[in-house]
Short mmCIF file of C-alpha atoms in Angstrom, two decimals:
data_model
loop_
_atom_site.label_atom_id
_atom_site.label_comp_id
_atom_site.label_asym_id
_atom_site.label_seq_id
_atom_site.Cartn_x
_atom_site.Cartn_y
_atom_site.Cartn_z
CA MET A 1 -38.16 -58.17 13.73
CA ASN A 2 -36.60 -54.81 14.66
CA ILE A 3 -35.33 -54.25 18.19
CA LEU A 4 -35.23 -50.91 20.03
CA THR A 5 -32.72 -50.33 22.80
CA ILE A 6 -33.25 -47.51 25.26
CA VAL A 7 -30.22 -46.55 27.34
CA SER A 8 -31.10 -43.91 29.96
CA ALA A 9 -29.10 -41.96 32.51
CA GLU A 10 -29.02 -38.74 34.46
CA VAL A 11 -26.27 -36.31 33.45
CA ASP A 12 -26.00 -32.81 34.88
CA GLU A 13 -27.53 -30.34 32.44
CA GLY A 14 -24.38 -28.24 32.73
CA ARG A 15 -22.58 -31.04 30.85
CA ALA A 16 -25.20 -31.18 28.06
CA GLY A 17 -22.89 -29.70 25.42
CA ASP A 18 -20.15 -32.21 26.23
CA LEU A 19 -22.63 -35.09 26.11
CA VAL A 20 -24.00 -33.98 22.73
CA ASP A 21 -20.44 -33.59 21.42
CA GLY A 22 -19.59 -37.08 22.64
CA PHE A 23 -22.65 -38.54 20.93
CA GLU A 24 -21.83 -36.76 17.68
CA THR A 25 -18.27 -38.09 17.87
CA LEU A 26 -19.68 -41.61 18.16
CA LEU A 27 -21.83 -41.02 15.08
CA ALA A 28 -18.85 -39.70 13.12
CA GLY A 29 -17.09 -43.00 13.73
CA GLY A 30 -19.78 -44.86 11.80
CA LEU A 31 -22.62 -47.11 12.89
CA PRO A 32 -22.17 -50.79 13.68
CA ASP A 33 -23.63 -53.29 11.24
CA GLY A 34 -27.36 -53.65 11.79
CA LEU A 35 -27.88 -50.31 13.57
CA LEU A 36 -30.55 -48.59 11.50
CA GLU A 37 -30.83 -45.32 13.43
CA THR A 38 -29.96 -43.82 16.79
CA ARG A 39 -30.95 -40.64 18.63
CA LEU A 40 -29.89 -38.79 21.76
CA LEU A 41 -32.85 -37.37 23.67
CA GLY A 42 -32.86 -34.97 26.60
CA ASP A 43 -35.59 -33.37 28.68
CA GLY A 44 -33.65 -30.23 29.63
CA GLN A 45 -33.57 -31.31 33.28
CA GLY A 46 -30.72 -33.81 33.20
CA ARG A 47 -32.61 -36.91 32.06
CA TRP A 48 -31.12 -38.37 28.88
CA ALA A 49 -31.76 -41.39 26.69
CA ILE A 50 -30.23 -42.92 23.60
CA HIS A 51 -32.78 -44.77 21.46
CA SER A 52 -31.26 -47.15 18.92
CA LEU A 53 -33.19 -49.13 16.32
CA TRP A 54 -31.59 -52.43 15.33
CA ARG A 55 -32.33 -54.58 12.28
CA ASP A 56 -32.88 -57.64 14.48
CA ARG A 57 -31.79 -59.31 17.70
CA ALA A 58 -28.84 -61.00 15.97
CA ALA A 59 -27.38 -57.60 15.00
CA LEU A 60 -27.77 -56.32 18.57
CA ASP A 61 -26.21 -59.48 20.01
CA ALA A 62 -23.25 -59.22 17.60
CA MET A 63 -22.57 -55.64 18.66
CA ARG A 64 -22.82 -56.52 22.35
CA ALA A 65 -20.38 -59.42 21.88
CA SER A 66 -17.75 -57.13 20.34
CA GLY A 67 -16.96 -55.13 23.50
CA GLU A 68 -18.56 -52.50 25.70
CA PRO A 69 -21.56 -50.96 23.89
CA ALA A 70 -21.08 -47.30 22.97
CA ALA A 71 -24.22 -45.81 24.55
CA PRO A 72 -23.60 -47.04 28.11
CA ALA A 73 -19.90 -46.20 27.77
CA LEU A 74 -20.76 -42.64 26.76
CA PHE A 75 -22.93 -42.11 29.83
CA ARG A 76 -20.29 -43.65 32.10
CA ARG A 77 -17.80 -41.05 30.87
CA PHE A 78 -20.04 -38.55 32.67
CA GLN A 79 -20.09 -40.59 35.91
CA ALA A 80 -23.67 -41.68 35.19
CA GLU A 81 -24.87 -45.26 35.65
CA PRO A 82 -27.11 -46.08 32.69
CA THR A 83 -30.12 -48.36 32.59
CA LEU A 84 -30.97 -50.48 29.56
CA ALA A 85 -34.29 -51.62 28.12
CA VAL A 86 -34.47 -53.91 25.09
CA MET A 87 -37.83 -54.01 23.33
CA ARG A 88 -39.26 -55.67 20.23
CA VAL A 89 -40.87 -53.32 17.73
CA VAL A 90 -44.33 -54.82 17.30
CA ALA A 91 -46.00 -52.02 15.30
CA GLY A 92 -44.99 -48.68 13.83
CA SER A 93 -45.69 -45.85 11.42
CA GLU A 94 -43.29 -47.06 8.71
CA ARG A 95 -44.80 -48.22 5.47
CA PRO A 96 -42.99 -50.56 3.06
#
């Protein structure tokens, strides 16, 4: 079963370009095993989230055991304290 993580934080909109650059730098370094896709979302008012879709809970747990996860670390670089939600994907638009 796929797992979706949602890491959210407030970062001053004046730092938006730096935050986007930081996220793109993370992507350029390659994705950890089991990370199917990830996106940075912003509302234009300083609220940001990184949504990451994982193959399964085992892949997420393996990444978390290997050191500080990248999404929270990115937000902390901007003096933001992130929150984390971990959710099971129970239905979706994908078709086999």
